[in-house]
Structure formats: structure tokens, C-alpha cells
Coordinates of C-alpha atoms and ligand atoms in Angstrom, one line a residue:
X82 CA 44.8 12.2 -16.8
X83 CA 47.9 9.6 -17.2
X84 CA 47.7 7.8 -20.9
X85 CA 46.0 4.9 -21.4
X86 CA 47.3 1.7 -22.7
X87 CA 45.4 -0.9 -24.3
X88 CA 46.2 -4.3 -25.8
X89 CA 44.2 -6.0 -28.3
X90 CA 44.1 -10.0 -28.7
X91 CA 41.0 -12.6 -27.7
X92 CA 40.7 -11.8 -24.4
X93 CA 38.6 -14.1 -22.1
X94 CA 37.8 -14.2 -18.4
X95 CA 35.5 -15.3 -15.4
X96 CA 32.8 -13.2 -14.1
X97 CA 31.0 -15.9 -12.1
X98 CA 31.0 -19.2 -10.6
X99 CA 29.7 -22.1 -13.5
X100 CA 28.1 -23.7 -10.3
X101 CA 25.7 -20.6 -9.5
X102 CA 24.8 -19.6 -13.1
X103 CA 25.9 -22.1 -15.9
X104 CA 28.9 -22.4 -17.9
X105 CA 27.5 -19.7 -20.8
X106 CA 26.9 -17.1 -18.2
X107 CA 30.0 -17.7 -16.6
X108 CA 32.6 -16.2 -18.9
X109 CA 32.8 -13.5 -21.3
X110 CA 35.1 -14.1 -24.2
X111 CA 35.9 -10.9 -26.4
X112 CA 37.6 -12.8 -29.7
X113 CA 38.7 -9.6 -30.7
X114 CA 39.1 -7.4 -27.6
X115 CA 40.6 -4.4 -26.1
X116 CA 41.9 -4.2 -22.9
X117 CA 42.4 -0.9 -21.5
X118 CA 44.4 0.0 -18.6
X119 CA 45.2 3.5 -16.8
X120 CA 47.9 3.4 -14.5
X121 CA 47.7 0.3 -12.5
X122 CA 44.0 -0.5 -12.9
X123 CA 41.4 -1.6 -16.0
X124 CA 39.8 1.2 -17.5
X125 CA 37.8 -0.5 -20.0
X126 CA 37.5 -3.9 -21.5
X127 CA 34.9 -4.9 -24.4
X128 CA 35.2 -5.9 -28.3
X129 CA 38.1 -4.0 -29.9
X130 CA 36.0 -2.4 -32.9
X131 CA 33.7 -0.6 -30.3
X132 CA 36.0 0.4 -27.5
X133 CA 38.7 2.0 -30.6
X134 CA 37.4 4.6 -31.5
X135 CA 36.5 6.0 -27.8
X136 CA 40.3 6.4 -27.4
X137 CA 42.8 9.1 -27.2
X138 CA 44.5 9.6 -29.9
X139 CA 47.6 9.1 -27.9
X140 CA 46.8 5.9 -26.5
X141 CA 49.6 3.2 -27.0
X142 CA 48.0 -0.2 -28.4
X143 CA 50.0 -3.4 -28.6
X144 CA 48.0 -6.0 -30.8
X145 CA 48.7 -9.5 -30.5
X146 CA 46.7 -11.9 -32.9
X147 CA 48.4 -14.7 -31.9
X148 CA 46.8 -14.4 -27.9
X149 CA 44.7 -15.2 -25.4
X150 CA 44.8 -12.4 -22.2
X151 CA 43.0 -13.9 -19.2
X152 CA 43.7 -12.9 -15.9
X153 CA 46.7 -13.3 -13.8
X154 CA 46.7 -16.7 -11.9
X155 CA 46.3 -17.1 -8.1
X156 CA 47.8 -19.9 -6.2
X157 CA 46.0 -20.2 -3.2
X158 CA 48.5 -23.2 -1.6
X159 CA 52.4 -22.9 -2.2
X160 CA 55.7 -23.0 0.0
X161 CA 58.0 -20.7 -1.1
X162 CA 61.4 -22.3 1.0
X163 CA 60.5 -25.6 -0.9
X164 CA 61.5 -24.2 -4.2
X165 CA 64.9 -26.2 -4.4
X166 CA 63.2 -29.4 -3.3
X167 CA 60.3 -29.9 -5.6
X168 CA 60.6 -33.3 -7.2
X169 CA 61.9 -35.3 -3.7
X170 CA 61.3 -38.7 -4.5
X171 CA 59.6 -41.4 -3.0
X172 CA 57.7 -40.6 0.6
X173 CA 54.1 -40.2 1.9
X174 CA 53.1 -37.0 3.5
X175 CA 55.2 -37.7 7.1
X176 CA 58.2 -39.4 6.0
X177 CA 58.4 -36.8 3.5
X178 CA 58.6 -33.9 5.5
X179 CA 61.5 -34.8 8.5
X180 CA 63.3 -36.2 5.0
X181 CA 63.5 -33.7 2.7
X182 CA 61.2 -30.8 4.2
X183 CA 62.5 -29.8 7.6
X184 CA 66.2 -30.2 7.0
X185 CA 65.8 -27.5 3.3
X186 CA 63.8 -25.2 5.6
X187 CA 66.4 -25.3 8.2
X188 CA 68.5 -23.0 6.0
X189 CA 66.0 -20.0 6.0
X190 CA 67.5 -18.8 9.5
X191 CA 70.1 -17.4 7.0
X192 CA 67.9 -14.1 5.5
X193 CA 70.5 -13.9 2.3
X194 CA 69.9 -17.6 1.6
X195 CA 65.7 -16.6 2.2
X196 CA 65.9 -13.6 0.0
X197 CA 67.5 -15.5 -3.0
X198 CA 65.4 -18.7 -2.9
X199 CA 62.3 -15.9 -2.4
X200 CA 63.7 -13.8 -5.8
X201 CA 64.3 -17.0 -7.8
X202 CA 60.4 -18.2 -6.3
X203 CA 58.9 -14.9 -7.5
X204 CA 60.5 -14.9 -10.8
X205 CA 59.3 -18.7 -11.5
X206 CA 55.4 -18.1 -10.4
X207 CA 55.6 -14.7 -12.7
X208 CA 57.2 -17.0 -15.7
X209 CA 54.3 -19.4 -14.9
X210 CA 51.1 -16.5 -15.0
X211 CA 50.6 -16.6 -11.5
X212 CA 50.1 -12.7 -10.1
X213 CA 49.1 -13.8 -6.4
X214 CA 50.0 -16.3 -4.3
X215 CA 48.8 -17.5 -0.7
X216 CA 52.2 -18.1 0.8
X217 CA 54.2 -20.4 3.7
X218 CA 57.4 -18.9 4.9
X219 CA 59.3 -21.1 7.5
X220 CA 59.1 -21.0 11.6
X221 CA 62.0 -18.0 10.8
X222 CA 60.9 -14.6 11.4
X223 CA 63.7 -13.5 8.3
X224 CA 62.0 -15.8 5.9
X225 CA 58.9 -13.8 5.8
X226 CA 60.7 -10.7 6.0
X227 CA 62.9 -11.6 2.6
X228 CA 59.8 -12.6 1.4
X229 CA 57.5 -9.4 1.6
X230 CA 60.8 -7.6 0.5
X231 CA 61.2 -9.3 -2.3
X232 CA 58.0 -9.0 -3.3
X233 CA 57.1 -5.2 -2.8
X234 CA 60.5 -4.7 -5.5
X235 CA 57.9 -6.3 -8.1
X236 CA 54.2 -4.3 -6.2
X237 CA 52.9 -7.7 -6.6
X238 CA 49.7 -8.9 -4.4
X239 CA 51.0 -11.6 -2.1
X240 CA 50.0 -13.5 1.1
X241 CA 52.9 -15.2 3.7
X242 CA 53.3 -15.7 6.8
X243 CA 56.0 -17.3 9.8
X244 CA 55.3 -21.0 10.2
X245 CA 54.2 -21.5 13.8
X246 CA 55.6 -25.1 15.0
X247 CA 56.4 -25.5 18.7
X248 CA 56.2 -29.5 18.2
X249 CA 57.0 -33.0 16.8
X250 CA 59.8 -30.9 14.7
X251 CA 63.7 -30.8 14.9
X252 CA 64.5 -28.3 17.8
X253 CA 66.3 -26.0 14.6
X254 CA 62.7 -25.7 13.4
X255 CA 60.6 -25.0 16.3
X256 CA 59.4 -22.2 18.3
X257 CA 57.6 -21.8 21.4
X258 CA 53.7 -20.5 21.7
X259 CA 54.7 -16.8 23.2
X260 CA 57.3 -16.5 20.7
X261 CA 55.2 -17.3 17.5
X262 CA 52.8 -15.2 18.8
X263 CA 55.0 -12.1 19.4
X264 CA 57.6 -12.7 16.4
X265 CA 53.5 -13.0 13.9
X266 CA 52.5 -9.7 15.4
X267 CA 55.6 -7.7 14.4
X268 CA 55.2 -9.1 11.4
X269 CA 51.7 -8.4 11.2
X270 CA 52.3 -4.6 12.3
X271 CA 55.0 -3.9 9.9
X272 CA 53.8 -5.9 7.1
X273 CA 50.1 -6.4 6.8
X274 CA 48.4 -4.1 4.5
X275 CA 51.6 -2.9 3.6
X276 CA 51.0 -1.7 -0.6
X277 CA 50.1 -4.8 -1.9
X278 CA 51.0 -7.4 1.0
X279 CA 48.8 -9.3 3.6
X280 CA 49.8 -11.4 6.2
X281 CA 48.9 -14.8 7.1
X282 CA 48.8 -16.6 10.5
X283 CA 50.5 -20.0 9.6
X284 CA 50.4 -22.6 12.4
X285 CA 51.8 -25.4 10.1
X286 CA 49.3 -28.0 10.7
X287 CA 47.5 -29.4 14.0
X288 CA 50.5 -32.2 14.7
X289 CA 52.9 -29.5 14.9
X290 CA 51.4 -27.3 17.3
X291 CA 50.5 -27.6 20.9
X292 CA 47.1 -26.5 22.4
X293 CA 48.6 -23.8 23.5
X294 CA 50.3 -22.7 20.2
X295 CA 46.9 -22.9 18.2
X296 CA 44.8 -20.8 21.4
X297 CA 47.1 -18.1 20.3
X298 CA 47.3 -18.4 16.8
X299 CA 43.2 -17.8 16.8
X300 CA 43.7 -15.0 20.0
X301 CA 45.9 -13.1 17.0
X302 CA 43.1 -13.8 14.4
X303 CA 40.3 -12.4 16.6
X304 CA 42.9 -9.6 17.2
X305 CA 43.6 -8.1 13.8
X306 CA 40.5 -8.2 11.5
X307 CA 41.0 -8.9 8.1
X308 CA 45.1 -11.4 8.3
X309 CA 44.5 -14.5 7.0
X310 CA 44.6 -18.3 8.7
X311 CA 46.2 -20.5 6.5
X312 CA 47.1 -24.4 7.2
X313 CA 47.4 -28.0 6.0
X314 CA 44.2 -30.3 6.9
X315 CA 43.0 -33.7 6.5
X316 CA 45.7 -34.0 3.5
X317 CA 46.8 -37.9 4.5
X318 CA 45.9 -40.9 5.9
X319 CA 48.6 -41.2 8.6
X320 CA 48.5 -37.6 9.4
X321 CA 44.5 -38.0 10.0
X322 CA 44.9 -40.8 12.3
X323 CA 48.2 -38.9 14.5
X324 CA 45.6 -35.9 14.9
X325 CA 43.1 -38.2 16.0
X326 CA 45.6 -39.6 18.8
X327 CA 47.0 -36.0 19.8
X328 CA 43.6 -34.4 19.6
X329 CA 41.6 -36.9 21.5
X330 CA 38.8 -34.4 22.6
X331 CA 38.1 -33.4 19.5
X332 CA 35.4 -34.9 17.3
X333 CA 37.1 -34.7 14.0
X334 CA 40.3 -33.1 12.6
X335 CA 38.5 -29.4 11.6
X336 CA 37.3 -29.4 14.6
X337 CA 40.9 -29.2 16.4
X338 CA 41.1 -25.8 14.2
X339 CA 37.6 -25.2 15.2
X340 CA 38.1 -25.7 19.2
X341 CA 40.9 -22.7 18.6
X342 CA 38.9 -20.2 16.2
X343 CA 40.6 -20.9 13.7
X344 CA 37.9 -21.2 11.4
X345 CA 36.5 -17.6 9.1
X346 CA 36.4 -16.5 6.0
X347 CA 39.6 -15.5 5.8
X348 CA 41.1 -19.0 6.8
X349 CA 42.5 -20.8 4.1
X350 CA 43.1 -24.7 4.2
X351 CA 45.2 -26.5 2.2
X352 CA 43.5 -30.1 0.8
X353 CA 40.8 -31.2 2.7
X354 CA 41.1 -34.7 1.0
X355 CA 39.5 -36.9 3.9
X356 CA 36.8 -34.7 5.3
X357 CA 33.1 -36.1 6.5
X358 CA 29.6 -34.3 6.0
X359 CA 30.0 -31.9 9.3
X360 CA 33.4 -30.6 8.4
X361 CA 32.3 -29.4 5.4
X362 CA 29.0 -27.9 6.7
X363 CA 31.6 -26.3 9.3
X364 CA 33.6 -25.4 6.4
X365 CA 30.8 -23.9 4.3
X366 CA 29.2 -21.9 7.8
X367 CA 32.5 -20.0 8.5
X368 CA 33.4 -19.0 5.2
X369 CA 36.5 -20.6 5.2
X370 CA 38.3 -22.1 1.8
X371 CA 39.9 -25.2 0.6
X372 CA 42.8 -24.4 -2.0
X373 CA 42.3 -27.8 -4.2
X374 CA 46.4 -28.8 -5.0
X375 CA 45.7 -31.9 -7.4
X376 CA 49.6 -32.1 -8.4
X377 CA 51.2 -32.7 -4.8
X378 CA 48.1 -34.9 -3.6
X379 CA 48.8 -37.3 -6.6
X380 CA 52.6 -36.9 -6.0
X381 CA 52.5 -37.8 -2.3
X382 CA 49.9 -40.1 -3.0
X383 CA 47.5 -38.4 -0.6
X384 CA 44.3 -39.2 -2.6
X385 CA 42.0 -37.4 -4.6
X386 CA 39.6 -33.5 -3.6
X387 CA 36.0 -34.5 -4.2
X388 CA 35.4 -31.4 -5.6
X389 CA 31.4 -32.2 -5.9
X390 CA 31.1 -32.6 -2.0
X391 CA 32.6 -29.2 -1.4
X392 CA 30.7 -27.7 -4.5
X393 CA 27.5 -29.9 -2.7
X394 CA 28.3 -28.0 1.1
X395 CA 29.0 -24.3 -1.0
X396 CA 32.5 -24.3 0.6
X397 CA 34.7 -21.7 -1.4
X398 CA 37.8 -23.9 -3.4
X399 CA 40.3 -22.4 -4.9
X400 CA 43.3 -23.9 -7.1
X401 CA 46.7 -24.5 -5.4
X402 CA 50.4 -25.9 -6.6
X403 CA 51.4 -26.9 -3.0
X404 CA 54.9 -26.7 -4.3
X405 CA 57.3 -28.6 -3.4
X406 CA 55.1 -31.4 -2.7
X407 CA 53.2 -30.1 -6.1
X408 CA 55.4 -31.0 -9.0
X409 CA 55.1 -27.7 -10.6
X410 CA 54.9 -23.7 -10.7
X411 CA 52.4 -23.7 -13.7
X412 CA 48.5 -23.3 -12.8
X413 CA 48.2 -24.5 -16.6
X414 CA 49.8 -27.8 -15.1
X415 CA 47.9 -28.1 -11.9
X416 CA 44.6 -27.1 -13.9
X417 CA 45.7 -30.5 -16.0
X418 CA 46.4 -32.5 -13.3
X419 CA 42.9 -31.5 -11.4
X420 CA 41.3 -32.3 -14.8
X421 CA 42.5 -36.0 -14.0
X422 CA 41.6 -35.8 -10.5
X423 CA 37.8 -35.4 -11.4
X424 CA 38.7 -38.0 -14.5
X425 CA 39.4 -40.6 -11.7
X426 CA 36.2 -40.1 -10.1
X427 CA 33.5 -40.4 -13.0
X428 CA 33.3 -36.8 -13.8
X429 CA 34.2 -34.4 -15.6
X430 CA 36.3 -30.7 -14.8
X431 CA 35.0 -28.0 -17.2
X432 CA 37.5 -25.8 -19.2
X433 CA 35.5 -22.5 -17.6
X434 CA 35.0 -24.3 -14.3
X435 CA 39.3 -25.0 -13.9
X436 CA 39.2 -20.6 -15.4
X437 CA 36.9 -19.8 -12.6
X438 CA 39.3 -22.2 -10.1
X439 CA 42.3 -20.1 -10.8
X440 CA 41.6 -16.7 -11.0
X441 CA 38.1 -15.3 -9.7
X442 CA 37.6 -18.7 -7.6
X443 CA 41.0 -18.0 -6.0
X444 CA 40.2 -14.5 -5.8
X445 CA 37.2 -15.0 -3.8
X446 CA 38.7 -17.8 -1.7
X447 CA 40.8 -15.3 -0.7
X448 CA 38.5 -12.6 -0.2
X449 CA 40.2 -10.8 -2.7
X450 CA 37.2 -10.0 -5.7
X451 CA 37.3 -6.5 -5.5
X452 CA 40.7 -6.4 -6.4
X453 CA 42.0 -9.1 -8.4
X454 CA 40.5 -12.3 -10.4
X455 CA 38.8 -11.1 -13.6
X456 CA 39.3 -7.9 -16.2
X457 CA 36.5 -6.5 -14.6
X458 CA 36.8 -2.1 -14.9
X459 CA 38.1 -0.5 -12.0
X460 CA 39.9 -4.4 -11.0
X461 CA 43.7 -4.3 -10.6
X462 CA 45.7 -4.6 -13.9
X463 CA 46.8 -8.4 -12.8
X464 CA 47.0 -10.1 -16.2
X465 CA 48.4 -12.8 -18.4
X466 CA 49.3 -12.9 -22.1
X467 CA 49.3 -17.0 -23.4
X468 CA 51.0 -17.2 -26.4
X469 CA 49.1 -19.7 -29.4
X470 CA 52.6 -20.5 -30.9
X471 CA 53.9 -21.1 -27.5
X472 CA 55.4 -24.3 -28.7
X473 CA 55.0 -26.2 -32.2
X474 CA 52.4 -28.4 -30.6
X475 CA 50.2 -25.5 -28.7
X476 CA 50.6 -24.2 -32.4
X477 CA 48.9 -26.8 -34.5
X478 CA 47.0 -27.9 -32.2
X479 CA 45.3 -24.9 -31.3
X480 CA 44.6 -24.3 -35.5
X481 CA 42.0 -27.0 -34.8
X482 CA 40.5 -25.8 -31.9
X483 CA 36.8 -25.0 -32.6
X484 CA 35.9 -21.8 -29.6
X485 CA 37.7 -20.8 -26.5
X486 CA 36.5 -23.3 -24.5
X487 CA 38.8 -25.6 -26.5
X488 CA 41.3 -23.3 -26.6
X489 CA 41.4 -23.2 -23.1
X490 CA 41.4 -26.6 -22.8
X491 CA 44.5 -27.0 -25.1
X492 CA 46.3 -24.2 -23.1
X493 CA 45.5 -26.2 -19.6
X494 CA 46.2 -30.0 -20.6
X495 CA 49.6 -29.2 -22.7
X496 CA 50.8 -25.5 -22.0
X497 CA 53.3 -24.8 -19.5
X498 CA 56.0 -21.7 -18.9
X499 CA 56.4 -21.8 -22.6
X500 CA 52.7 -21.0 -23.2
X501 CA 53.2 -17.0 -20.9
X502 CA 54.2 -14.8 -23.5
X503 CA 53.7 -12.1 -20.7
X504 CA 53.0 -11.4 -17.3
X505 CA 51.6 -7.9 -15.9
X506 CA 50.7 -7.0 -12.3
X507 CA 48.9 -3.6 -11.6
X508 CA 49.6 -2.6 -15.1
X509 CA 53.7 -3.2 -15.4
X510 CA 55.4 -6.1 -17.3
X511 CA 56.7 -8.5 -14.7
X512 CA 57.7 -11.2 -17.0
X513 CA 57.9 -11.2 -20.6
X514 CA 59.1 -14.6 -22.6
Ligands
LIG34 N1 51.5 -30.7 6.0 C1 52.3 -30.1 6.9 N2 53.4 -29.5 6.4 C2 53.2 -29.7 5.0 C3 54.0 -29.3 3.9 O1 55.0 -28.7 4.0 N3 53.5 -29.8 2.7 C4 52.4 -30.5 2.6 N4 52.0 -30.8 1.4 N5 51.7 -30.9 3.6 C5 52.1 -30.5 4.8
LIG35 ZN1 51.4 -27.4 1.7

């Protein structure tokens, strides 16, 4: 039997939706907790004055009183080839993309410029707590490849895939519907399932592909079992009303996806801002997910996720950054910024609830809850170490804070990078402040 290792600190995470069971019965919160991992996987997890003295003598403990672990973070929206253009000013969802979009994802025909943007991505989501991400590469075939490379060096659990875009595009950025097809199977055969990885089918959204395009894209989904779908929908106002002129058959804009098979419980779409009662019923039937990305909806002015209808429908949400249209890496931030969302609409986003959003929530969104999303034994060691003292305000702040549920809420409104004293994924430091 390989050591153990264990770390002590409050350690707090999700074990079930607050919808289904409450907010009590949706958390456990260990204020003095051991966590105890074997290899690459949890081995136990429970109060740290029963689990001791069960312990090899020659298990290693760190203690940390100054922590909270939860688990690692999972982004269920995010573009890696926007990294360097986060923060482009001034455009609505169209404008913004033949702007600033197309022309920085031109350069990811060039695989050494993909596989440094894709190491400096990776190291920013680790710096932020975020273990697992649910990827867009661009139309290139490289871009994906420097991706999954770059992302096996760390074993971390990551979803990408080639963009598929064969219209209303510059010609450097489009492809055609047999080459998309081909160029997402060799990807798929080399990389899905590959350690950690998965693979995505990623028809950018329904302006940018023909017909013909999304027949194939949902021909490859019934091909391979268990890829992913993954795609934009109903995110803008001008975008809704351009699908409803190229898509004049269909009866809403899911149902575009819909008319193509798109739609299962591994598809994954991004927003889902403007949606009416039968798309979410659609939504909810298949399985599918909406990844909620409250930072880039209010930066491109998109509008704001009623989280209750989806809640209202059961369709799985999880919690994305959409970065670069999101304004930031951190899940802390985007868990702020979703706060405000509900704010804006009379409501109110629970502490546990916005826990549950971005780690088990994501997990399941993703299909992923046997594996990742809580501290659960026998989960994958996928874990986060916030740091009380991150800065002097997190610091006395936090001295005031009355239970964990405050805590978090501190962590989530004003925490950022500075607030990850530690990263791990399957059990090995990946980032450390
Ligand atoms: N819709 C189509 N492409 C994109 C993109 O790159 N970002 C966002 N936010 N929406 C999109
Ligand atoms: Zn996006």
C-alpha cells in the first residue's frame, strides 16, 4: 500500500443539490477536518480528531489553520485561444467577435503560438482553483492538439474540442462540413478518453454552421457514445433574431440544435439567456446542461440567466467564465458576479447554492460525478486550498465571519487568485501561491 497523505484545515464541500434537499442537507462542513488521499484518489475524509488516530504512523500530514479545502472548481464555459483578449472593450455579442474574436483566433493555425497561449491558459485556471474545464479550441485541428498536450503534462481532467465553422466567418477561420467532420474524428480517436482527457464536438454556434455542418456534427455524436456537444445558444438579442432568419424552419433557436441531434446529456450549452417554456422542457427531457457565465453576459451586455426557470424545468446548470467575453479566470469572481445576476432579479443566490454551481453542479453537468465535484472517498483528489489571510481584507473580514456559509460568502464576493493558497489535481500540487 503507497502512503497516505492527509491535510488538516476546515474543509467543506457539496454532496447535493440545495434545490432537491435544502441548504442544511446540502453540504458537509468538517471545521476541523482531515482529508486523506492515497495516490491520486480520497481515501478518507471526516473530523480530524476521529479520522487521526486510524492512521499510519507514517502518514505525512500538512495542517493549515488558516484554510478552507473545498473542491477543485469546474468551469463548464471557457475559450482557451481568447486568453490574450479578455477585457476587449466596447461591442455586443456580433460586433465583438469579427472585431476582436476571429482575427486572435486566426493565429492558432501556428501550433507553437497554440501551445504557449494553452500553457499560460492552464497555469492561470490552476492559479484561480479551477481543476476541470469544458473547453473551445479554434476551427484549427493544432489548437486542440497543443491543448490536450498541454494538459496531459499537468494529468488534469479537461474537455476541448476543434471549433466547427464552415460560415458567416473570415475564409482563415472556416472549414468545410466533410473536413470538420474528418479533422473531429482523428481527434476524437487519438484523444478521447485519453488519461484524463475528453473530447468535445464544438460546432461554434447555429449562425456559423450550415445545415449540413450541424447533420454531421450530431452523425459524430450518435457515433461515439459518451464525447460531448458543446455550443453557444440563445446568448444575444441580435444573434437570436439572425438564427431566426437563417433557420426559418425551425420553431425556435434549440430547436435548430434539436433538428440535428444535437441535444443529450452530454451536450453542453453555453448561456441560454433568451429561452421560452419549450426549450427548457427540451432542455430538461434530453439531459442537456446550461453552463450559467454571469461575468461575460454582463460584459457583453447579453442580459441576465433566470436561474429559477431552469431550476423550475430541472435542467442541469453549471457555472461558466466564458473567458474572453467573461472578465475573469476566477470562479470566486464569476460566483460574485452570478450573485448580482440573481440580485437584479429580486432574489437571492445562496452561498451553498453558488458551492454546489461550481464544483458538484459542474460535475454533474458534465456527467462527471463519479469522478470529480466533491471530497467524496474513492472521488479523484481534485482539490483547492483558500487561504483566510489571502489578502489583509479576506483577513479581517473573515475574523468576523460567524459559520462557513459566511465564510464562503466572503471568499466568493471578494477573493480572487490571491485567495488559492493551493491547487491539487489527482493528488499532486499543481499550483501553489
Ligand atoms: N457565440 C459564438 N461564438 C462566441 C464566443 O466566442 N463567445 C461568446 N461569448 N459567444 C459566442
Ligand atoms: Zn463562449
Amino acid at each position: 500500500m503507497s502512503h497516505l497523505k492527509a491535510w488538516r484545515s476546515a474543509i467543506v464541500h457539496c454532496i447535493a443539490d440545495p434545490k432537491d434537499v435544502g441548504i442544511d442537507a446540502a453540504y458537509e462542513y468538517f471545521e476541523d477536518g482531515l482529508l486523506v488521499i492515497q495516490d491520486d484518489k480520497i481515501y478518507a475524509l471526516g473530523n480530524a480528531v476521529d479520522l487521526l488516530p486510524t492512521l499510519p504512523d507514517n502518514t505525512l500530514i500538512e495542517h493549515h489553520p488558516d484554510t478552507i479545502i473545498t473542491p477543485g472548481f469546474i468551469d463548464t464555459h471557457i475559450h482557451y485561444p481568447q486568453t490574450d483578449m479578455i477585457g476587449s472593450y466596447g461591442e455586443q455579442l456580433l460586433t465583438w467577435l469579427n472585431t476582436y474574436t476571429f482575427p486572435e483566433e486566426g493565429k492558432f493555425s501556428d501550433k507553437a503560438h497554440a501551445r504557449n497561449v494553452a500553457d499560460r491558459f492552464l497555469k492561470e485556471l490552476l492559479r484561480n482553483g479551477t481543476t476541470t474545464a469544458l473547453v473551445f479550441g479554434t476551427v484549427h485541428k493544432v489548437s486542440v492538439e497543443a491543448f490536450f498536450e498541454a494538459s496531459e503534462v499537468h494529468n488534469l481532467r479537461m474537455i476541448c474540442g476543434k471549433v466547427m465553422m464552415d460560415r458567416n466567418a473570415p475564409d482563415y477561420l472556416t472549414d468545410t462540413p466533410e473536413s470538420s467532420y474528418q479533422e473531429s474524428k482523428e481527434l476524437i480517436d487519438t484523444w478521447h478518453n485519453k488519461g484524463r482527457l475528453h473530447y468535445a464536438i464544438t460546432p461554434r454556434f447555429a449562425p456559423t454552421s450550415s445545415d449540413e455542418q450541424l447533420h454531421l456534427a450530431g452523425k459524430l455524436l450518435s457515433e461515439y457514445k459518451d464525447v460531448y456537444l458543446h455550443t453557444h445558444l440563445s446568448e444575444n438579442k441580435d444573434e437570436c433574431a439572425w438564427v431566426k432568419e437563417l433557420f426559418p424552419e425551425s420553431t425556435n433557436y434549440l430547436d435548430v440544435y434539436d433538428q440535428h441531434k444535437l441535444l443529450s446529456e452530454r451536450s453542453v450549452f453555453a448561456h441560454g439567456i433568451h429561452l421560452c417554456d419549450s426549450e427548457y422542457h427540451r432542455l430538461h427531457e434530453t439531459g442537456s446542461a446550461i453552463s450559467f457565465c454571469p461575468t461575460s453576459n454582463l460584459f457583453i451586455g447579453s442580459g441576465l440567466f433566470k436561474l429559477n426557470k431552469a431550476e423550475e424545468h430541472k435542467v442541469n446548470v453549471g457555472l461558466g467564465t466564458d473567458v474572453g467575453g467573461g472578465t475573469s479566470f476566477s470562479m470566486l469572481q464569476t460566483m460574485n458576479e452570478a450573485y448580482k445576476v440573481i440580485q437584479l432579479q429580486n432574489e437571492n443566490l445562496n452561498p451553498i447554492k453558488s458551492l454546489y454551481l461550481s464544483t458538484l453542479g459542474g460535475a454533474r453537468a458534465l456527467r462527471l460525478e463519479d469522478k470529480i465535484g466533491n471530497l467524496a472517498v474513492g472521488s479523484e483528489a481534485d482539490f483547492v486550498i483558500l487561504d483566510k489571510k489571502g489578502t489583509p481584507l479576506l483577513e479581517s473580514r473573515l475574523a468576523l465571519s460567524k459559520n462557513i456559509e459566511e465564510s464562503l460568502f466572503v471568499f466568493m464576493t471578494i477573493g480572487d487568485d490571491r485567495a488559492i493558497q493551493a491547487t491539487y489535481s489527482a493528488g499532486k500540487c499543481v499550483h501553489q501561491r
